[in-house]
Short mmCIF file of C-alpha atoms and ligand atoms in Angstrom, two decimals:
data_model
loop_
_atom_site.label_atom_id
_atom_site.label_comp_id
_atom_site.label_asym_id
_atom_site.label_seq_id
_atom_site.Cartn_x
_atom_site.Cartn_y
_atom_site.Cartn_z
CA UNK Q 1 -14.84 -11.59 -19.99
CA UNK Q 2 -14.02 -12.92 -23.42
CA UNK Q 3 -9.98 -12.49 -24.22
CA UNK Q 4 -8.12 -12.65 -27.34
CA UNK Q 5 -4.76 -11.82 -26.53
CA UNK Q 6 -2.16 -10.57 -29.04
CA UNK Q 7 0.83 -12.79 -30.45
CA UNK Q 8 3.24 -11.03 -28.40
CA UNK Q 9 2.00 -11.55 -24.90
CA UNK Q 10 -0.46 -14.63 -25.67
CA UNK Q 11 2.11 -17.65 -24.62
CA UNK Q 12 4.32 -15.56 -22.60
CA UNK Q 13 4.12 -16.22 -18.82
CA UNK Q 14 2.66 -12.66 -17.90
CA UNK Q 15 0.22 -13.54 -21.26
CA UNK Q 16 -1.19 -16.54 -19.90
CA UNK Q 17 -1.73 -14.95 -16.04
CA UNK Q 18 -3.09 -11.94 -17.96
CA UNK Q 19 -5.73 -13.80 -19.40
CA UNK Q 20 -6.66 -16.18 -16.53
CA UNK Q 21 -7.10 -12.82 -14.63
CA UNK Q 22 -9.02 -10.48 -17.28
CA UNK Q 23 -11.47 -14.10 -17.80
CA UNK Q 24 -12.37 -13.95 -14.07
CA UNK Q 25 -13.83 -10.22 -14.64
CA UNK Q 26 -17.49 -10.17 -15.11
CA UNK Q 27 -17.62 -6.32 -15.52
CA UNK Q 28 -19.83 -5.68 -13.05
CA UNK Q 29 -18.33 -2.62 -11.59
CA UNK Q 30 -18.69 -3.56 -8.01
CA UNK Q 31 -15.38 -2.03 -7.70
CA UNK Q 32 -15.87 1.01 -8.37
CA UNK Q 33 -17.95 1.96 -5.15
CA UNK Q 34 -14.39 1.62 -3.20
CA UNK Q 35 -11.95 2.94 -6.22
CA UNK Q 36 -10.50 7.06 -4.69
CA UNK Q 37 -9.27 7.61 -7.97
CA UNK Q 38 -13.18 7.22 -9.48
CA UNK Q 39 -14.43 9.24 -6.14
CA UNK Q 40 -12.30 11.85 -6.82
CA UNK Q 41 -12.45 12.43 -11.05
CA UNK Q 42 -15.52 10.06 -11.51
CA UNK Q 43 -14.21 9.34 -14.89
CA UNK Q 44 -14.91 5.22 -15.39
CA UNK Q 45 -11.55 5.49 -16.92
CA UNK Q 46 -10.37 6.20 -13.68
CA UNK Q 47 -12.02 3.05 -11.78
CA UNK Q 48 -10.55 -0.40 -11.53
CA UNK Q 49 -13.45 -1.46 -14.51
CA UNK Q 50 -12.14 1.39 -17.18
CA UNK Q 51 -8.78 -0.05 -16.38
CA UNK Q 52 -9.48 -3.34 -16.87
CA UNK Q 53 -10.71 -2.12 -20.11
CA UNK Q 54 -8.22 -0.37 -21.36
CA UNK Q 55 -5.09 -3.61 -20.08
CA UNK Q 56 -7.55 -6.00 -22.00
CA UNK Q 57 -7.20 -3.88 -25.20
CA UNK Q 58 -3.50 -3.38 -25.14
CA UNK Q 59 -2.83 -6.84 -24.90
CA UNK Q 60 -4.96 -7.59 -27.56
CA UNK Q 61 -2.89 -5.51 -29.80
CA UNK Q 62 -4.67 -2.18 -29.83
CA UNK Q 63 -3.47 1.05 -30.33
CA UNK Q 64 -1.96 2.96 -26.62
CA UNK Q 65 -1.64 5.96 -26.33
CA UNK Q 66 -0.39 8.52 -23.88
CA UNK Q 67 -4.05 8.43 -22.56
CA UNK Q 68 -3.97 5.19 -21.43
CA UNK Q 69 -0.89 5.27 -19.45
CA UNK Q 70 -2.19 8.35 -18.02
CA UNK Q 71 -5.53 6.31 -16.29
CA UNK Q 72 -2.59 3.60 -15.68
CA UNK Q 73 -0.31 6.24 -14.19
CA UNK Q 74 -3.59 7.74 -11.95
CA UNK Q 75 -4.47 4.12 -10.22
CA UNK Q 76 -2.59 3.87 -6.32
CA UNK Q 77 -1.95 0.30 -6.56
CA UNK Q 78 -4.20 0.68 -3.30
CA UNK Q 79 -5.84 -2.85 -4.45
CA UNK Q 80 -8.75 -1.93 -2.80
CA UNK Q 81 -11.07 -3.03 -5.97
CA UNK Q 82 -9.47 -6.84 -5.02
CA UNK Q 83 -11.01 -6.54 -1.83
CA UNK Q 84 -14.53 -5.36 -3.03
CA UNK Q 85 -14.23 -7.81 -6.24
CA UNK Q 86 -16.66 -11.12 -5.97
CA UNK Q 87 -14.86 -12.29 -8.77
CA UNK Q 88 -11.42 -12.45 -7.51
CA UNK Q 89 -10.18 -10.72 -9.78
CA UNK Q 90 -6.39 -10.12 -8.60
CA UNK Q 91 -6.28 -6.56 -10.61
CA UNK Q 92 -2.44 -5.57 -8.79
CA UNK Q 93 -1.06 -8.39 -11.08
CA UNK Q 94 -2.82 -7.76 -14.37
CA UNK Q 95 -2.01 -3.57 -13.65
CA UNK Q 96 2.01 -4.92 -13.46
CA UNK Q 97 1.28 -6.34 -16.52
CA UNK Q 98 -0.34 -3.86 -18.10
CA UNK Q 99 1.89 -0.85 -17.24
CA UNK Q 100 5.30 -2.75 -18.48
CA UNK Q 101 2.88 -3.20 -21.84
CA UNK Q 102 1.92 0.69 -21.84
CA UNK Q 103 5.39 1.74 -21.08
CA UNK Q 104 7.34 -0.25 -23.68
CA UNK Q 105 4.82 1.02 -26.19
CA UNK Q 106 4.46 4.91 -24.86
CA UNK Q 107 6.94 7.90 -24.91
CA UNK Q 108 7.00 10.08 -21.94
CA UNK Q 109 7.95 13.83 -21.90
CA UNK Q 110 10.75 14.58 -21.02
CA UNK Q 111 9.91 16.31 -17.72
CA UNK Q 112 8.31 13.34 -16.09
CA UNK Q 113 11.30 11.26 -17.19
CA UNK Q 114 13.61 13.51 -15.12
CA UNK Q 115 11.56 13.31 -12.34
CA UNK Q 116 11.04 9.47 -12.52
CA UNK Q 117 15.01 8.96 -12.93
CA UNK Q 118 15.37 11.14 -9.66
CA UNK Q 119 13.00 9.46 -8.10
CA UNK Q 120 14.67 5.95 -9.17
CA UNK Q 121 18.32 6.73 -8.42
CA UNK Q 122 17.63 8.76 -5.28
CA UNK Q 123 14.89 7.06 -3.35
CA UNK Q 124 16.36 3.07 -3.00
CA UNK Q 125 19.89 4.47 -1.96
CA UNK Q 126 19.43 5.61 1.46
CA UNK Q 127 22.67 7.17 1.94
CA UNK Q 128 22.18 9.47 -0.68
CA UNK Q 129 18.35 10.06 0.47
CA UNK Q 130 19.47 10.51 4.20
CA UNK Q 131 22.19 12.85 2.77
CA UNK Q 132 19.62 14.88 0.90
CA UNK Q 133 17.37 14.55 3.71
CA UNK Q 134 19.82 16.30 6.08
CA UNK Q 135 20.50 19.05 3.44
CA UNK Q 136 16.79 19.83 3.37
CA UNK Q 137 16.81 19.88 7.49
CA UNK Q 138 20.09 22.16 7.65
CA UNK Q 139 17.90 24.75 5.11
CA UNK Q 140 14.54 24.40 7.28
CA UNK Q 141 12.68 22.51 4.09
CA UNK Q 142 12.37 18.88 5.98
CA UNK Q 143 11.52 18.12 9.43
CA UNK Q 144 13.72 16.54 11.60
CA UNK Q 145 13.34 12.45 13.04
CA UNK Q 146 12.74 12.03 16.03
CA UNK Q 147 15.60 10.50 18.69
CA UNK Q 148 15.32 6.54 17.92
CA UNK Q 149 16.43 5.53 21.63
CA UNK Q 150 18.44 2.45 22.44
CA UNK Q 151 18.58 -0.65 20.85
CA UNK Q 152 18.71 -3.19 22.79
CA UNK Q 153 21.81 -5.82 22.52
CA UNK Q 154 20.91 -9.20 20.78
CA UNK Q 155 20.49 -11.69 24.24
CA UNK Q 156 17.86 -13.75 23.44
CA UNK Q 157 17.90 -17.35 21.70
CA UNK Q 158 15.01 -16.68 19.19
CA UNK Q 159 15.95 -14.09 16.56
CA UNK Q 160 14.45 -11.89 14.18
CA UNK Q 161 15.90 -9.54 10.91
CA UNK Q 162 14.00 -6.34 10.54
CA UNK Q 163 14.37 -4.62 6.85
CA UNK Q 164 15.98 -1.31 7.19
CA UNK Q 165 14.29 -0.19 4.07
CA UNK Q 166 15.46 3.01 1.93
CA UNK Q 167 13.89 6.05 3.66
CA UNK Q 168 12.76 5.01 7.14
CA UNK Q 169 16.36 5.15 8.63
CA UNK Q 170 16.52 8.24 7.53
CA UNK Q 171 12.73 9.85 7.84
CA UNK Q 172 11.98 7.67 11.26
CA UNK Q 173 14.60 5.55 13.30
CA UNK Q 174 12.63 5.35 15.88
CA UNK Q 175 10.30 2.84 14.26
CA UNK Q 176 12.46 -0.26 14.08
CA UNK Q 177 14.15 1.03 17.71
CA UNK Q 178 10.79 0.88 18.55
CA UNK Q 179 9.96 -2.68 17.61
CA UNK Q 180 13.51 -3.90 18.81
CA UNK Q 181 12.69 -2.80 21.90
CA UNK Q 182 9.13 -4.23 21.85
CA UNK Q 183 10.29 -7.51 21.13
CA UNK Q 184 13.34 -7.62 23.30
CA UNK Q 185 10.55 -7.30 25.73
CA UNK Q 186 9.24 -10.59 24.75
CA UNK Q 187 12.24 -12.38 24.41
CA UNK Q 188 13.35 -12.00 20.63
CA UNK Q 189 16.10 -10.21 19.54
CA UNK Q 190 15.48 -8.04 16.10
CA UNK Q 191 18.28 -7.70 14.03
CA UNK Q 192 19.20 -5.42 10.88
CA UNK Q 193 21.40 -6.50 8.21
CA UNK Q 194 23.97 -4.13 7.03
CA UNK Q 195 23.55 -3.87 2.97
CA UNK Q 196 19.83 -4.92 3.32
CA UNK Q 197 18.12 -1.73 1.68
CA UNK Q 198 15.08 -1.21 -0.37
CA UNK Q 199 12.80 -4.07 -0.90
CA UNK Q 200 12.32 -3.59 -4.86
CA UNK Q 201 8.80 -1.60 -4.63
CA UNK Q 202 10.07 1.98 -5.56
CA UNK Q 203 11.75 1.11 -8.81
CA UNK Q 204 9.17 -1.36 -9.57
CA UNK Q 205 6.16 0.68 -9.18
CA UNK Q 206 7.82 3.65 -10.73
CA UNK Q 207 7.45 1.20 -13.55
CA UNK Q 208 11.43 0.62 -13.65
CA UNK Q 209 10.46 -3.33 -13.13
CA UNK Q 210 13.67 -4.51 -13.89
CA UNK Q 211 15.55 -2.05 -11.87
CA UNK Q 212 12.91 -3.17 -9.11
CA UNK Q 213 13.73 -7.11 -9.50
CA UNK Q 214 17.78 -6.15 -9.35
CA UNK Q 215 16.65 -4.29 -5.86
CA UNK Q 216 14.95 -7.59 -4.84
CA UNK Q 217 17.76 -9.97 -5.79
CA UNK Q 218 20.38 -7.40 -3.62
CA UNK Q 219 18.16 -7.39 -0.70
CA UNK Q 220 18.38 -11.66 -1.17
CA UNK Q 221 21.60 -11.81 -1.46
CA UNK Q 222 22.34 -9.24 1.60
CA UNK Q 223 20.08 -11.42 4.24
CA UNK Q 224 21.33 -14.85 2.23
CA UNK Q 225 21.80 -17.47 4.21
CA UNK Q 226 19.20 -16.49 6.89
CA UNK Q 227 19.99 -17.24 10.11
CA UNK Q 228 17.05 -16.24 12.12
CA UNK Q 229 13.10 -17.62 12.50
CA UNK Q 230 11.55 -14.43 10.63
CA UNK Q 231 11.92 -11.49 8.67
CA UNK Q 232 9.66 -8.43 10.51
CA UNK Q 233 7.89 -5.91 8.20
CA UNK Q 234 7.55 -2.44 10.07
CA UNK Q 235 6.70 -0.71 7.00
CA UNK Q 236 3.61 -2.98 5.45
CA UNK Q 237 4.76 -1.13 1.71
CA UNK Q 238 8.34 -3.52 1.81
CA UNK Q 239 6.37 -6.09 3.89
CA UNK Q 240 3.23 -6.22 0.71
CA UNK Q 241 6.20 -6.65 -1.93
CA UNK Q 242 8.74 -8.60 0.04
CA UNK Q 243 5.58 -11.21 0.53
CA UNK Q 244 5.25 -11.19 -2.97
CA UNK Q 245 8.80 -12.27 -4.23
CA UNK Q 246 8.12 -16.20 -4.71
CA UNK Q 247 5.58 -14.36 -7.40
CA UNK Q 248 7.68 -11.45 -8.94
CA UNK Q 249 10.78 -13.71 -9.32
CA UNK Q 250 9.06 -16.52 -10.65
CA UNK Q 251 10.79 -16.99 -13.61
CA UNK Q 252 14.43 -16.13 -12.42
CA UNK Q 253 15.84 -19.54 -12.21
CA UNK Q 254 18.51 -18.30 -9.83
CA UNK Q 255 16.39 -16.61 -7.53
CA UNK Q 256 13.48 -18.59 -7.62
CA UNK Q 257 13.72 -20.86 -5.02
CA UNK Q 258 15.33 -18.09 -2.65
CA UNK Q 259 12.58 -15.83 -2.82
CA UNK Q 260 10.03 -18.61 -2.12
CA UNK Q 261 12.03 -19.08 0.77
CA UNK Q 262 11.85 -15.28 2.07
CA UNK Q 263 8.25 -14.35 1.03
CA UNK Q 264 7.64 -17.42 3.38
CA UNK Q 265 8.99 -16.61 6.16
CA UNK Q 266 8.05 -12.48 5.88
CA UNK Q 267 5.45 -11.49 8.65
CA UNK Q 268 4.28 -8.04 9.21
CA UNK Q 269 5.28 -6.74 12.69
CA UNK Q 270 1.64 -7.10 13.86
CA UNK Q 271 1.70 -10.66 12.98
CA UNK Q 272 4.54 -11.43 15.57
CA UNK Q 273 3.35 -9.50 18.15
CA UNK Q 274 -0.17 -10.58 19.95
CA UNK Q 275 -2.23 -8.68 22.81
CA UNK Q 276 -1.34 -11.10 25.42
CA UNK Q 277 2.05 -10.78 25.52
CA UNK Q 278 1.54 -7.59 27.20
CA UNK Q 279 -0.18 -6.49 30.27
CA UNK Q 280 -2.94 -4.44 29.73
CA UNK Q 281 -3.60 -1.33 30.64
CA UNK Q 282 -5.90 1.94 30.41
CA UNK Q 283 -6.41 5.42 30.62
CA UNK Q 284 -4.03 6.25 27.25
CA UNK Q 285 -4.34 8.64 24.53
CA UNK Q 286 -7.35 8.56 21.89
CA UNK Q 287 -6.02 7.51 19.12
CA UNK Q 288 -7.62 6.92 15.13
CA UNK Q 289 -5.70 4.46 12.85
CA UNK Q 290 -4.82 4.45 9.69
CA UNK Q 291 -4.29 0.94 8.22
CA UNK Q 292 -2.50 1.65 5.36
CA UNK Q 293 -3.94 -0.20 1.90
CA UNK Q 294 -0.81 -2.33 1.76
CA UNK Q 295 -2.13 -3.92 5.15
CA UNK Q 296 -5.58 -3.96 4.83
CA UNK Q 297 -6.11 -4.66 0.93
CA UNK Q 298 -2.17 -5.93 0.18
CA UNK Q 299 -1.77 -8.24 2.90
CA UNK Q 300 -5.53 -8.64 4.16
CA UNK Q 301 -4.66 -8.43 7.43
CA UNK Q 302 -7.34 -6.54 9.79
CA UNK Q 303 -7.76 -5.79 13.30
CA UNK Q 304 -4.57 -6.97 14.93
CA UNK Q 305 -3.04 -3.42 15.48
CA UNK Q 306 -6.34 -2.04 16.37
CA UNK Q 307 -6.32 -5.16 19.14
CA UNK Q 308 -2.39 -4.27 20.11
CA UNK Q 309 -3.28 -0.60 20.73
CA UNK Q 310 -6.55 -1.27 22.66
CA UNK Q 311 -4.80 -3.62 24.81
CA UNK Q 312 -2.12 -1.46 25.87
CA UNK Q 313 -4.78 0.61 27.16
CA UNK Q 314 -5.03 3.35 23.82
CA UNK Q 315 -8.96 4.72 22.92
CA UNK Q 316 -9.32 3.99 19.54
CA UNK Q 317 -11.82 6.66 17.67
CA UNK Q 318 -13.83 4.99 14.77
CA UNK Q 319 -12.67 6.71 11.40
CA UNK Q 320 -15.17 6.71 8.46
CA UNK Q 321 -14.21 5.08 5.25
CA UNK Q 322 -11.54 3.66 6.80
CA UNK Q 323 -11.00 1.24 3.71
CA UNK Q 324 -9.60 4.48 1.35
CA UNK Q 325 -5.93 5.38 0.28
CA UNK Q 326 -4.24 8.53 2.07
CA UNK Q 327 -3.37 9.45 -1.39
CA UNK Q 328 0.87 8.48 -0.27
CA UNK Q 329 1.20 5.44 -2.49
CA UNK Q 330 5.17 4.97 -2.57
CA UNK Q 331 5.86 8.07 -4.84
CA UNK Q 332 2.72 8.55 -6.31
CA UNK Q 333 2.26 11.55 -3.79
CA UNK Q 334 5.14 13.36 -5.82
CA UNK Q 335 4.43 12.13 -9.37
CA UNK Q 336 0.16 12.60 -9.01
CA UNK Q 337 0.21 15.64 -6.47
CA UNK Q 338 -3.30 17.08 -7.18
CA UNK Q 339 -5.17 13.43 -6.44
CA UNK Q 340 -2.68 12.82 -3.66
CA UNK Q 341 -3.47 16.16 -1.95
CA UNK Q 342 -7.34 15.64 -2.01
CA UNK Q 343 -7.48 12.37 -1.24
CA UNK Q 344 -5.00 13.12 2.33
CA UNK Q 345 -7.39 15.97 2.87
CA UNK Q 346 -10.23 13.62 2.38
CA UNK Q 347 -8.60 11.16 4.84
CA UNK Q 348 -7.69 13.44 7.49
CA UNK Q 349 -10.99 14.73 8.18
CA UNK Q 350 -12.31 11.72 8.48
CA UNK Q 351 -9.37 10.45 11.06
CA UNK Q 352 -9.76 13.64 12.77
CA UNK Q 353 -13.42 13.50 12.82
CA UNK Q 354 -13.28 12.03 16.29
CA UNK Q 355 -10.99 14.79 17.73
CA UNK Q 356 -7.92 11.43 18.29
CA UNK Q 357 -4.93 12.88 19.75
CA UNK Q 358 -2.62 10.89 18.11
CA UNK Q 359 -3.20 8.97 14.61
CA UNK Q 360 -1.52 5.64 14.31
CA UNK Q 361 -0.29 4.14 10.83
CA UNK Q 362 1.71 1.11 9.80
CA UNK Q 363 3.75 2.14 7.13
CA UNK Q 364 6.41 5.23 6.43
CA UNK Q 365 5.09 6.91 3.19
CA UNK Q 366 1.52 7.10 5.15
CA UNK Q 367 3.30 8.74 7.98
CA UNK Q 368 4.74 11.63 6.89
CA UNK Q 369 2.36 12.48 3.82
CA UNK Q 370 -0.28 12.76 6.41
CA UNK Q 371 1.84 14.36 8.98
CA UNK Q 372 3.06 17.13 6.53
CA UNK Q 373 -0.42 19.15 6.95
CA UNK Q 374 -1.79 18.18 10.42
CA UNK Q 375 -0.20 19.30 13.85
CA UNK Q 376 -1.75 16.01 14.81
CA UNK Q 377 0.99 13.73 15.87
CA UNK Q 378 1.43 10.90 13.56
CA UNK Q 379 3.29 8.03 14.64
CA UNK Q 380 3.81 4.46 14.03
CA UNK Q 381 1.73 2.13 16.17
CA UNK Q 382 4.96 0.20 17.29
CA UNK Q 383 5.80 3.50 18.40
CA UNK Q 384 2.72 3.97 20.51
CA UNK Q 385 3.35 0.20 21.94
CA UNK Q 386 6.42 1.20 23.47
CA UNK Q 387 5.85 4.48 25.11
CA UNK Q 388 3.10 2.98 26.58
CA UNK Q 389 5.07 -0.41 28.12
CA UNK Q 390 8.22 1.90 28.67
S1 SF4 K 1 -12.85 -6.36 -11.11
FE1 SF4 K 1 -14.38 -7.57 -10.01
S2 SF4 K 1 -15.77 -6.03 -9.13
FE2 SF4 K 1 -14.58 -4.99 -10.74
S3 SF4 K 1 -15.81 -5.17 -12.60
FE3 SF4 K 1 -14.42 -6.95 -12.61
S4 SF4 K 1 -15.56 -8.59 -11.59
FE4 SF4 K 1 -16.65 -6.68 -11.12
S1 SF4 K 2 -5.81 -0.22 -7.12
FE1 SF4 K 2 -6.95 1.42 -6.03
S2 SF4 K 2 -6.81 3.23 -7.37
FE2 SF4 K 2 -6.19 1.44 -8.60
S3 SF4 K 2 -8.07 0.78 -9.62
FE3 SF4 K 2 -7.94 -0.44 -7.72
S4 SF4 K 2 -9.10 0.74 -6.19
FE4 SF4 K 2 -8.70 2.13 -7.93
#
């Protein structure tokens, strides 16, 4: 695609990866067989192609509008379209690009400022999210987490820091009790950080990207100096961004070469985990699973959960269209509810399609915005792991 990017952005260094990105796109729509938001409005506006389209133009310097940061606003972030694009076109870092662009040039009402600012204050700070949280509990409005178990004391000589995150201590302890225990079991010890909170991805995808990047260098400087072999991702959202902060911090001189350091040594749970450190076994629950986009698309990986669970002995049930967004999206599910709602109900029927009786995810947001309809139990697959070797 032919670029002529305006004097603002042209020689900056989100210019220059703009147009190496927007140059790879041939336009040839491929995309927009695996886009939900095009499924479900079938505007081309809505596709990965319209958006293109519409970036390309506001860095050239044309008019934007509150209609383009609406179709902006409407995309997941699900990154599917990179996985379907021949072209390589990376299309999650031209959208970054292209919504700080939008944003700086737009006006929002004032209603979906509130809720963005509540959404940015509340969400990263988990005290004051687990304090809400418990509010909503004591007045029967939010369910309650389930017990987390024991956590087994550090013992062994290889160590590991799990990310607390913002919301899981709060919405699901038992996930990183979970993989403690898991991986006690195979001689590592996991180990939280106190201070180390949210990874940077609410506030930056709420399109607060500075806020976001002063989330990322707090969550540095609470594991700096990093005494351990590897930093575990149970919730593949922080583990997508935290994998990504050699990129985003790129041109912060002081952070730079820290960041390189973590994204390097990040690994998604399911990546230090493998079938045969387990016996197997058989005869366990049917499960369907739910890789969450920030797996499959974000971090490309595929199949090792699905191998985990088998092994253990699970049934896994085959789930159509497996490659589509729940509709959760960090807090997309509260700022886009309509799209959201129908593309969960979309997704449920499909995992439920082969009557599982369990559904297995690897990531928090998934977990309860599918729970919240279905008496299906929905549970992390770490979870599953260690009932089934307790
Ligand atoms: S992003 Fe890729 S698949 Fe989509 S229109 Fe461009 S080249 Fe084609
Ligand atoms: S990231 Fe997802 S929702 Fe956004 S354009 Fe790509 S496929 Fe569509």
């Amino acid at each position: 695609m032919q670029t002529q990017l305006a004097d603002f952005i042209r020689d900056t260094p989100e210019g220059r990866e703009a147009d190496a990105i927007l140059r790879k796109c041939v336009h040839c729509g491929f995309c927009t067989a695996t886009c939900p938001t095009y499924q479900v409005l079938g505007d081309d506006l809505d596709s990965p192609r319209g958006r293109i389209y519409l970036i390309k133009r506001a860095l050239e310097g044309a008019p934007v509008t509150d209609k383009t940061r609406l179709h902006l606003d409407r995309c997941l972030t699900c990154r599917a379209c990179e996985t379907t694009c021949p072209s390589g076109v990376q299309y999650g870092r031209l959208v970054d690009i292209g919504r700080a662009v939008v944003e700086e040039r737009t006006q929002r009402g004032p209603w979906d400022r509130v809720k963005r600012a509540v959404l940015s204050f509340g969400v990263p700070r988990s005290g004051l999210f687990g304090a809400a949280l418990r509010l909503g509990q004591l007045v029967g409005m939010a369910p309650h987490a389930r017990p987390s178990g024991a956590w087994p004391e550090p013992r062994h000589a290889r160590r590991m820091l799990a990310l607390r995150g913002c919301v899981q201590p709060s919405l699901a302890p038992s996930i990183n009790a979970a993989a403690a225990r898991v991986l006690d079991r195979i001689g590592i010890s996991l180990l939280e950080v106190p201070g180390a909170g949210c990874c940077g991805a609410v506030r930056f995808h709420l399109n607060d990207q500075d806020a976001g990047r002063d989330d990322m260098r707090a969550l540095i400087d609470a594991w700096w100096p990093i005494e351990a072999e590897a930093i575990v991702m149970t919730a593949s959202g922080c583990g997508t961004n935290v994998k990504e902060y050699h990129h985003l911090l790129a041109n912060d001189a002081q952070y730079r070469a820290k960041a390189q350091r973590i994204s390097e040594m990040t690994r998604d749970l399911s990546e230090v985990i493998r079938p045969e450190d387990f016996p197997q076994g058989k005869g366990r629950a049917r499960v369907a699973f739910h890789s969450p986009c920030t797996l499959q698309h974000g971090q490309q990986i595929r199949g090792k959960v699905e191998a985990l669970l088998t092994h253990v002995g699970y049934e896994l049930v085959p789930v159509r269209d497996a490659h589509l967004c729940c509709g959760s999206a960090g807090a997309y599910s509260l700022l886009q509810p309509e799209i959201a709602n129908e593309l969960r109900t979309r997704k449920l029927a499909a995992l439920e399609e082969g009557a599982p009786q369990a559904i297995a995810t690897a990531n928090i947001g998934c977990l309860t915005h599918l729970q919240e309809p279905t008496a299906t139990p929905v549970r992390h697959w770490i979870e599953l792991i260690d009932a089934a070797l307790a």
